[in-house]
Short mmCIF file of C-alpha atoms in Angstrom, two decimals:
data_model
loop_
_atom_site.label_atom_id
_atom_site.label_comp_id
_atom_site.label_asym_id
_atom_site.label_seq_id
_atom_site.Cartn_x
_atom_site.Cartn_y
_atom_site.Cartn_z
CA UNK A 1 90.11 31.02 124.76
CA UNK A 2 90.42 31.47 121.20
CA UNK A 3 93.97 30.81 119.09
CA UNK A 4 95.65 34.11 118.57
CA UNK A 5 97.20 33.24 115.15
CA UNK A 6 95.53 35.89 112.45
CA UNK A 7 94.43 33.97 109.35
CA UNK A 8 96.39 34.78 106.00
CA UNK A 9 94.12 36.72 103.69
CA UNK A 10 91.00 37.20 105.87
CA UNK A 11 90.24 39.07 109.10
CA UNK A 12 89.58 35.68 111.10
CA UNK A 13 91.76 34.32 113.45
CA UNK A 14 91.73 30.79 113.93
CA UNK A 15 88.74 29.88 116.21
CA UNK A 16 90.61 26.34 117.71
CA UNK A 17 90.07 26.60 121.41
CA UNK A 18 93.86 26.98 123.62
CA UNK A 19 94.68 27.58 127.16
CA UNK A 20 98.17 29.76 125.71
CA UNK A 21 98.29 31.96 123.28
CA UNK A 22 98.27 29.27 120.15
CA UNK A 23 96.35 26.19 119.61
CA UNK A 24 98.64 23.09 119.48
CA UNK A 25 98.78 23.25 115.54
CA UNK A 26 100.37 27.24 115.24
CA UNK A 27 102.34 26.05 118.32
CA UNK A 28 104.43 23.81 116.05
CA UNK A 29 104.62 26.15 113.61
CA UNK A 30 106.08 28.88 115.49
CA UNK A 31 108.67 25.89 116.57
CA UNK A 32 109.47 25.74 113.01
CA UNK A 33 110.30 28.72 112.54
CA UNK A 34 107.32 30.55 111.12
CA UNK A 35 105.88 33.86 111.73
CA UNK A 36 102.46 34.91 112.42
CA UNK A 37 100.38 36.62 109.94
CA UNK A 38 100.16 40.12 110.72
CA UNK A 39 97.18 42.33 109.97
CA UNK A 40 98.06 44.21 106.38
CA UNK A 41 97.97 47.88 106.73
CA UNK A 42 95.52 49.05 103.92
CA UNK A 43 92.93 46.29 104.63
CA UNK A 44 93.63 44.57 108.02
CA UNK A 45 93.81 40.69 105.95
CA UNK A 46 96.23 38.72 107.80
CA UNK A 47 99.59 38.61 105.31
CA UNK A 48 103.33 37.33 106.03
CA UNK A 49 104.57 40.23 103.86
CA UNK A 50 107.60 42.31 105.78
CA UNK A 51 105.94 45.12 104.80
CA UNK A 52 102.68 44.36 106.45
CA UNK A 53 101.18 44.37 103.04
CA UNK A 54 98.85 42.11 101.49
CA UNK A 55 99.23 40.93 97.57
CA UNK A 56 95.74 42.58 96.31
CA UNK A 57 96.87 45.58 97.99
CA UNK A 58 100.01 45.48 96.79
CA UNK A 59 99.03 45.77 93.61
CA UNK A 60 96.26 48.39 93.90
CA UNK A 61 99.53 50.79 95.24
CA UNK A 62 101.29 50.22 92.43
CA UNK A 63 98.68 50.34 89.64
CA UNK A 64 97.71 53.54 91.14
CA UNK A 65 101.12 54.87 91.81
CA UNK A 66 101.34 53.70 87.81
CA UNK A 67 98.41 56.08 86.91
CA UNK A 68 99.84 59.14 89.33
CA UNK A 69 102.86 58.67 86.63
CA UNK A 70 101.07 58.87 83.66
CA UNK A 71 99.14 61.75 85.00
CA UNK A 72 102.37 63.46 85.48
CA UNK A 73 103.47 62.91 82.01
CA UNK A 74 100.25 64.47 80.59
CA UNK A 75 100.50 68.52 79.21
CA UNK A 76 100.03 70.92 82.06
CA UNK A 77 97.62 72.63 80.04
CA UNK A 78 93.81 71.08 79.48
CA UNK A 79 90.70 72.04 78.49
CA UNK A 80 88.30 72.78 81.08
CA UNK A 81 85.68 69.69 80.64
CA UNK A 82 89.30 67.64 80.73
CA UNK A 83 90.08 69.53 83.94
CA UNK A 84 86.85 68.43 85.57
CA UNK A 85 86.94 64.97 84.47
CA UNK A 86 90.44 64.50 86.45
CA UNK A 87 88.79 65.57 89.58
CA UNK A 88 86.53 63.06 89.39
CA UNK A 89 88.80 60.09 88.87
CA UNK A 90 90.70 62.16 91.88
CA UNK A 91 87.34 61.47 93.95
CA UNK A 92 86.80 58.00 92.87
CA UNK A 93 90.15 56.90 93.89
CA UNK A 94 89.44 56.87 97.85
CA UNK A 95 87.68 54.46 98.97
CA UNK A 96 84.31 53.77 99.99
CA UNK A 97 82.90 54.76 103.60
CA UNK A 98 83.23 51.73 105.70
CA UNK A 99 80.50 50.31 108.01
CA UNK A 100 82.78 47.66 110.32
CA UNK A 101 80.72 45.57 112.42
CA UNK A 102 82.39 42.90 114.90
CA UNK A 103 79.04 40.71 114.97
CA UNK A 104 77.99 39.88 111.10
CA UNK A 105 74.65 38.30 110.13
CA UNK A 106 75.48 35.40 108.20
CA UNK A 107 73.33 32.24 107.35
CA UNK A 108 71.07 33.17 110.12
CA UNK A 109 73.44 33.50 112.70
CA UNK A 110 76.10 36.09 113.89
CA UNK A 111 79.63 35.58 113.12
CA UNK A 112 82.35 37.30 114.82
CA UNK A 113 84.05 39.58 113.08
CA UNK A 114 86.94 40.75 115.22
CA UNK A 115 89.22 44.09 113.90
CA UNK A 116 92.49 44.27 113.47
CA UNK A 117 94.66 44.81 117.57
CA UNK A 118 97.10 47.10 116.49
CA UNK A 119 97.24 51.05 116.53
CA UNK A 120 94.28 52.74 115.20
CA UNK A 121 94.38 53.54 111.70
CA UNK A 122 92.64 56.74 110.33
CA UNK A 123 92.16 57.01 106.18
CA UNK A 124 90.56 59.11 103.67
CA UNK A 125 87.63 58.47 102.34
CA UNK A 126 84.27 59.03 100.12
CA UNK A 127 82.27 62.08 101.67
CA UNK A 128 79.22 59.86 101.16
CA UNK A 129 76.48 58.24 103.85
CA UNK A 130 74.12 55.67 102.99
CA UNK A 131 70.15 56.89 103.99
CA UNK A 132 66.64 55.39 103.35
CA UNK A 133 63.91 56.97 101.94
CA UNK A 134 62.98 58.74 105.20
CA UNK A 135 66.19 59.87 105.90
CA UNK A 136 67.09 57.23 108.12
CA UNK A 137 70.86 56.32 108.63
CA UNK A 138 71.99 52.85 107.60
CA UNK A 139 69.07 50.48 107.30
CA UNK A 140 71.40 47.84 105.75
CA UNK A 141 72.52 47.63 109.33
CA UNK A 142 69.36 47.09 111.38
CA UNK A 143 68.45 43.63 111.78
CA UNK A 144 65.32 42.34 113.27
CA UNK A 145 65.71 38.91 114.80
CA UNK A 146 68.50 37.91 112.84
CA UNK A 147 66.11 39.04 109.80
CA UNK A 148 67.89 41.14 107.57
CA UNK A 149 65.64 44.30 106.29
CA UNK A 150 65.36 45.24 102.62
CA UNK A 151 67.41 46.95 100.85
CA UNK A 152 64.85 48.54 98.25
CA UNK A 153 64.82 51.64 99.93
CA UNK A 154 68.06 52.37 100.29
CA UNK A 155 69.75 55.08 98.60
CA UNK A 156 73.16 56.29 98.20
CA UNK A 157 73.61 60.02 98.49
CA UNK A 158 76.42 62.57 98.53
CA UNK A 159 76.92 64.94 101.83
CA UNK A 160 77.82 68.10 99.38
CA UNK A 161 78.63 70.08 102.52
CA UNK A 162 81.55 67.78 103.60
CA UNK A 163 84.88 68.57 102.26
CA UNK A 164 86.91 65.86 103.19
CA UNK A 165 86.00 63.02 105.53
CA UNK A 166 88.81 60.17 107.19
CA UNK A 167 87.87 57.06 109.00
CA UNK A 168 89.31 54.39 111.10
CA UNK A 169 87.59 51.00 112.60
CA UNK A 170 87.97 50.58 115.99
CA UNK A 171 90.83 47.93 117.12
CA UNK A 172 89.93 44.92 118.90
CA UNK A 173 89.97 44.72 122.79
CA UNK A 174 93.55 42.85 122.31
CA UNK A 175 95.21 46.31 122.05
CA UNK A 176 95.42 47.41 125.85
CA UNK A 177 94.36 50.93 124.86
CA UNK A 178 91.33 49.62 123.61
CA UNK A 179 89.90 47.27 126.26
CA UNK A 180 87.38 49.41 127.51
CA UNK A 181 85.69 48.59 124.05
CA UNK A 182 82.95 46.01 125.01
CA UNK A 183 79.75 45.13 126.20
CA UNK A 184 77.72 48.05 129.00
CA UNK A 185 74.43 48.00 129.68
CA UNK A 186 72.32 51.51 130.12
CA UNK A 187 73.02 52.15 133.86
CA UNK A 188 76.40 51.11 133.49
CA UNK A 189 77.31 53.70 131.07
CA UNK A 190 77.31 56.84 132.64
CA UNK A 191 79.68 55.26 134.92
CA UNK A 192 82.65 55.02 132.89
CA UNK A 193 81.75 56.47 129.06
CA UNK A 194 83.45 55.55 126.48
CA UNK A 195 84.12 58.09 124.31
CA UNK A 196 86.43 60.24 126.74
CA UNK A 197 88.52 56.77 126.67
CA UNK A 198 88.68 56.49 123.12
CA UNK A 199 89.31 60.26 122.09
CA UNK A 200 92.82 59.85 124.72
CA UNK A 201 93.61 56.68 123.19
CA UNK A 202 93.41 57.67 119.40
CA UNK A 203 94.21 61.19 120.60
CA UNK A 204 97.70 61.42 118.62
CA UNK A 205 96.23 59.94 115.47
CA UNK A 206 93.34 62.83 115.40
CA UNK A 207 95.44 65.31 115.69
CA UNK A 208 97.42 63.85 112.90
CA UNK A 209 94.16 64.63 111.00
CA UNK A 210 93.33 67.33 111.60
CA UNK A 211 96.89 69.42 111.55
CA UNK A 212 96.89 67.65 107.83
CA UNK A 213 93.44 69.63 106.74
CA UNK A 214 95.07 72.52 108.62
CA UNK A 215 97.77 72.22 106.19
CA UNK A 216 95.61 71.29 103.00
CA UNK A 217 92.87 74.52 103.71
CA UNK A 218 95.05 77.02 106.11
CA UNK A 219 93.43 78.77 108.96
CA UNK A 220 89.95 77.80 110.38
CA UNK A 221 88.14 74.55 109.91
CA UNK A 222 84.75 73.49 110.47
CA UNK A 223 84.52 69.60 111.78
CA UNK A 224 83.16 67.13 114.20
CA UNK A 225 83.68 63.76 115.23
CA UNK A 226 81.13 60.92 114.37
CA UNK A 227 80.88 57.15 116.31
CA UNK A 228 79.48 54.58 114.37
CA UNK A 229 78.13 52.14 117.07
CA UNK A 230 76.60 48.69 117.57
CA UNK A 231 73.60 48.03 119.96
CA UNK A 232 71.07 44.74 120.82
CA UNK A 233 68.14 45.30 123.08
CA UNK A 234 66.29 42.54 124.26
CA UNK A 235 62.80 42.27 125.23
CA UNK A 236 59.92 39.34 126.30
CA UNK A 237 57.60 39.64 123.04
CA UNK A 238 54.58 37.18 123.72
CA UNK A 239 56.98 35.23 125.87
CA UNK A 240 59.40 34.45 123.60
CA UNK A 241 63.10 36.35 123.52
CA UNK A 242 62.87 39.17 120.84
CA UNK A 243 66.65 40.42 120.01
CA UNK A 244 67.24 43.56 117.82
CA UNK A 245 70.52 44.85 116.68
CA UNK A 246 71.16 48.15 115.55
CA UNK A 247 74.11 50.27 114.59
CA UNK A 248 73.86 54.22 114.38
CA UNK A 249 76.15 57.14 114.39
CA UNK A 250 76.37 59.78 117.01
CA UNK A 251 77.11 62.98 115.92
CA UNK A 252 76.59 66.74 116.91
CA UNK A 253 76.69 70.00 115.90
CA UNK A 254 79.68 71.23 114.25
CA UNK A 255 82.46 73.26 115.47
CA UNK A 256 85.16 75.51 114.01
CA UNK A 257 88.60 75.41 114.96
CA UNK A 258 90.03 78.68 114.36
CA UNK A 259 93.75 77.30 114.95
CA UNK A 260 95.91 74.46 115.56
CA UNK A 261 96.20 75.53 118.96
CA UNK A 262 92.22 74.86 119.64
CA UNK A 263 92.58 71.18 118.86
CA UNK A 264 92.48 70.01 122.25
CA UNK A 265 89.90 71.74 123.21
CA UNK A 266 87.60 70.82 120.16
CA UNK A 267 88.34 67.21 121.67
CA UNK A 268 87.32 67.88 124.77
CA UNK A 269 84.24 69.21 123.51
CA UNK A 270 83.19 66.62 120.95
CA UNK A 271 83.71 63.78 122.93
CA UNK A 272 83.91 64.71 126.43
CA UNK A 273 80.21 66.07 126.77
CA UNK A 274 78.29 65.87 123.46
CA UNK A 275 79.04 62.04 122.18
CA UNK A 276 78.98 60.20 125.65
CA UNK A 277 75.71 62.21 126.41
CA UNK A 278 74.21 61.31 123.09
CA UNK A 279 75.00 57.35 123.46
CA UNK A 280 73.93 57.71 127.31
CA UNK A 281 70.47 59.03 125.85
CA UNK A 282 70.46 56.37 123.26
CA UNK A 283 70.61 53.66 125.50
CA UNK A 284 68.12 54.77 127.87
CA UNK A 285 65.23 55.24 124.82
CA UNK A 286 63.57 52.17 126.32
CA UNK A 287 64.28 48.83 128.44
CA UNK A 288 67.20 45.93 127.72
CA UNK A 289 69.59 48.13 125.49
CA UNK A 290 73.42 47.38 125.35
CA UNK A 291 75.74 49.19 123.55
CA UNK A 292 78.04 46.32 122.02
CA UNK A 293 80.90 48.16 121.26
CA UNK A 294 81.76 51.40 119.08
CA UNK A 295 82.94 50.45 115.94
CA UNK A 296 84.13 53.33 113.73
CA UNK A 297 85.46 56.60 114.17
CA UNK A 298 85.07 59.32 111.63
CA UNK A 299 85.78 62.75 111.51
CA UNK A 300 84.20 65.07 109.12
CA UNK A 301 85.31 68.37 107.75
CA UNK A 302 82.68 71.00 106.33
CA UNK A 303 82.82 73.88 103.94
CA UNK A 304 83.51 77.21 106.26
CA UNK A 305 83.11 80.58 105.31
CA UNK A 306 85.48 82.31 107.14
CA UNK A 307 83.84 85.68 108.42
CA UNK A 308 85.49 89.06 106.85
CA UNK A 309 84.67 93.00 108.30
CA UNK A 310 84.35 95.12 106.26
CA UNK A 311 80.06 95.90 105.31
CA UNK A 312 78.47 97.71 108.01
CA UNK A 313 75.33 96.22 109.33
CA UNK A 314 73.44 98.25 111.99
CA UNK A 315 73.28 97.00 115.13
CA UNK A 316 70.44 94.59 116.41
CA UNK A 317 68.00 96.33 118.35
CA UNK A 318 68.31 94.28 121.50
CA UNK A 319 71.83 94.86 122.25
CA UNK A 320 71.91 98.37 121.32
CA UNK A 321 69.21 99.44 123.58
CA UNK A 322 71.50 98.13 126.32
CA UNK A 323 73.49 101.47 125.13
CA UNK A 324 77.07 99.49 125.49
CA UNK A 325 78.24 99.27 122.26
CA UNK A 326 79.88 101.34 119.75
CA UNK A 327 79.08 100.73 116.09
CA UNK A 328 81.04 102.95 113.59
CA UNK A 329 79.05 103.93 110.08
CA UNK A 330 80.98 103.13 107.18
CA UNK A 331 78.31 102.46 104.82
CA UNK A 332 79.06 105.94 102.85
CA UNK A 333 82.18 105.19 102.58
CA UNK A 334 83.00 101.36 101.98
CA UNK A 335 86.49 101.95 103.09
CA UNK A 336 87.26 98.14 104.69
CA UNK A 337 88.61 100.14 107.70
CA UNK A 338 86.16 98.42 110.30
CA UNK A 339 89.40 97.59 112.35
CA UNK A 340 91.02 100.45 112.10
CA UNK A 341 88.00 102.26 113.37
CA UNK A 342 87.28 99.75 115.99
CA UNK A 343 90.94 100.04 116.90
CA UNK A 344 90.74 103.97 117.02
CA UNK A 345 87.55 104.21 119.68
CA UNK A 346 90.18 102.91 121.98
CA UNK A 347 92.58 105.60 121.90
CA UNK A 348 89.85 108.15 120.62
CA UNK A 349 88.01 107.32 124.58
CA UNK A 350 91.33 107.00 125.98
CA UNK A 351 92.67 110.47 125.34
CA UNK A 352 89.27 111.93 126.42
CA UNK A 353 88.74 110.35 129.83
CA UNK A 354 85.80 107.30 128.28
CA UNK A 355 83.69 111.12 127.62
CA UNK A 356 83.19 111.71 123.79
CA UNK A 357 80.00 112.83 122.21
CA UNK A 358 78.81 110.86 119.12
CA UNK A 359 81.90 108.27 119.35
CA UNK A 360 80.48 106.54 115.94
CA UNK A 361 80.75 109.58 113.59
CA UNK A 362 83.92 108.70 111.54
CA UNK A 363 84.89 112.60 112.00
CA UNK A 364 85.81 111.69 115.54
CA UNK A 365 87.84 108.55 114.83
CA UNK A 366 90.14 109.47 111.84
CA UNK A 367 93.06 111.48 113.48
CA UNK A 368 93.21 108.42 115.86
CA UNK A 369 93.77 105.54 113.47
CA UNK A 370 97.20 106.95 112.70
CA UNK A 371 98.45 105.73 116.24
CA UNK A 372 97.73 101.84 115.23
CA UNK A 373 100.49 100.29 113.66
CA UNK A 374 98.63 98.31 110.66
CA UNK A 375 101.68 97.51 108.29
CA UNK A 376 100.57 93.76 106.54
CA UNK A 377 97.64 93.27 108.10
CA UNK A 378 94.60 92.76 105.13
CA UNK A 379 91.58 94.62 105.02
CA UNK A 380 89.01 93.79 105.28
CA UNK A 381 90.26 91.54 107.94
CA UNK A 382 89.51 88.17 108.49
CA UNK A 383 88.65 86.00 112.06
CA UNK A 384 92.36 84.65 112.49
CA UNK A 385 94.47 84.47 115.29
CA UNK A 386 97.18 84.76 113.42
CA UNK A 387 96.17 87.81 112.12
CA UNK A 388 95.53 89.24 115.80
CA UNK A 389 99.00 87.66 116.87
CA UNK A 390 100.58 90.33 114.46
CA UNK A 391 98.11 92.82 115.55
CA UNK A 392 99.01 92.42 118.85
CA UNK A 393 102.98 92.15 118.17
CA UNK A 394 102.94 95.63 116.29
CA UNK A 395 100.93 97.28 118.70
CA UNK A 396 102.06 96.77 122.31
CA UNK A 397 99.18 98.70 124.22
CA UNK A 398 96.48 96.55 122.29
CA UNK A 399 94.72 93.20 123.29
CA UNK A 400 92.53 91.84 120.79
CA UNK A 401 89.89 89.42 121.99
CA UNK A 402 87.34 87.40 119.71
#
């Protein structure tokens, strides 16, 4: 097996054959009283730093926590084309949506390209993707026989409906929680899918996430999870071995998480059902397909508009045929008091035994909406649980459901 000693500066570890954990040479060196490079936290290059930092990254924290400083210093009061040139340089300073791949084309050959074993690492980064002309993902990463394709039609675009987006590369199969990461063939994988392992293993670190954008945007996000994944397929072309790799993302519709609460279950969802089916399908779009391993993990955040009451709409045809709902008109009088009235048809039938005439005339509602305690609560009133929470509290007899 391979030596286990991490290479200082690079992402190699040394590739002298060993029946223990070192080759003879690192061996001697541990005798000596050296320690191993360790994988540097920014980058993953091996570094003997204490602070599991490398020099080049090093220095990128402190010439940026150099220009945070000066940006302090500057007047609190700009311009507006000022204004809009700081959120730019704001943009530009996270860094670039990564594409890790374990096996590398180089020189004609593939090179192993092993990341870093410890925890898994989720950062910031550009809300960009890299498409061809025909809106295919990631050409730069489809290679034909070793042959890489050209680049000509590549494009870089920006995803203007993604707010924010973090990654993190997949560790190596040295980390224990991670082992499941290798090579399955297509009726292998619907045996034992991956991505149900990997959300439990990184399941701590997404949540980290995603309470953070809680936290940066309040209540209600809209999000999904994306894996970035390596395939080969081989095939008898004119009876010679033809060997394509290709990497692609898997990703599904997105969801909205309406509270911290529903992170588990937007989990379960995203990775339990939609991902794992996805790569299952994926792998059996033809003969001789392996998934390699998944390499990346990102998770995307999207603009939400958070629904509000408040404008009366009149109600589709189809349900209200079924004659079971009850749609109060408030068009006359814009009054934002779509709760309230919804709220007061429940005391309103209540007092009269479920046996009113005309329950949407407003006439019929108002004395009721008196009984509903609605100190603090906005109107119109958004989709939050929070906001039903209080509902609830100050109004004992009342279950709001959504």
């Amino acid at each position: 097996m391979p030596c286990h000693w991490l290479v200082k500066g690079t992402k190699e570890y040394c590739t002298r054959p060993t029946k223990n954990q070192y080759c003879g040479k690192h061996a001697f060196t541990l005798r000596e009283g050296s320690t191993p490079p360790k994988p540097c936290k920014n980058c993953g290059n091996g570094t003997n730093s204490a602070l599991q930092i490398c020099i080049p990254c090093g220095q990128y924290r402190q010439c940026k926590s150099q220009a945070e400083q000066q940006n302090a210093q500057q007047p609190a009061q700009q311009s507006a084309p000022q204004s809009s040139a700081q959120v730019v340089v704001q943009e530009g300073a996270l860094p670039k949506r990564k594409h890790h791949r374990t096996y590398k084309p180089k020189y004609g050959v593939f090179e192993y390209n092993e990341p870093p074993a410890g925890d898994i690492e989720f950062t910031e980064c550009r809300t960009e993707r890299r498409l061809n002309i025909n809106g295919e993902v990631l050409p730069e990463d489809i290679y034909q026989n070793v042959e890489k394709r050209s680049r000509e039609e590549e494009k870089l675009v920006d995803v203007s409906d993604i707010m924010s987006c973090w990654q993190a590369v997949v560790p190596s199969m040295r980390n224990p929680s991670y082992n499941f990461n290798k090579e399955i063939a297509e009726d292998d994988y619907g045996k034992t899918p991956y991505m149900v392992q990997m959300i439990e293993a990184s399941h701590e670190k997404i949540t980290e996430v995603i309470q953070t954008e809680f936290e940066r945007k309040g209540s209600q996000l809209k999000a999904r999870i994306t894996a970035y994944c390596a395939y080969e397929q081989r095939k008898i072309v004119q009876g010679e071995i033809s060997v394509t790799y290709t990497d692609k993302y898997h990703d599904r519709e997105t969801q909205v998480l309406l509270a911290e609460h529903s992170i588990n279950e937007f989990l379960d969802r995203s990775a339990g059902v939609m991902i794992d089916a996805d790569i299952e399908a994926y792998l059996n779009n033809g003969s001789g397909w392996k998934l390699l391993q998944i390499e990346m993990i990102y998770i995307e955040f999207y603009k939400y508009e958070r629904a509000l009451g408040g404008s009366w709409k009149e109600t589709p045809k189809g349900l209200s045929n079924k004659k079971v709902t009850i749609n109060p008109n408030n068009r006359a009088t814009e009054d934002n008091l779509c709760l309230g009235y919804t709220l007061g048809l429940h005391f309103l039938h209540y007092e009269n035994d479920g046996i009113v005439k005309n329950p949407q005339n407003l006439s019929k509602i108002r004395p009721y909406i008196s009984r509903i305690n609605l100190e603090g609560i906005p109107m119109p009133t958004p989709i939050c649980p929070r906001v039903f929470e209080k509902i609830e509290k100050q109004n004992p007899e009342i279950s709001v459901n959504v």
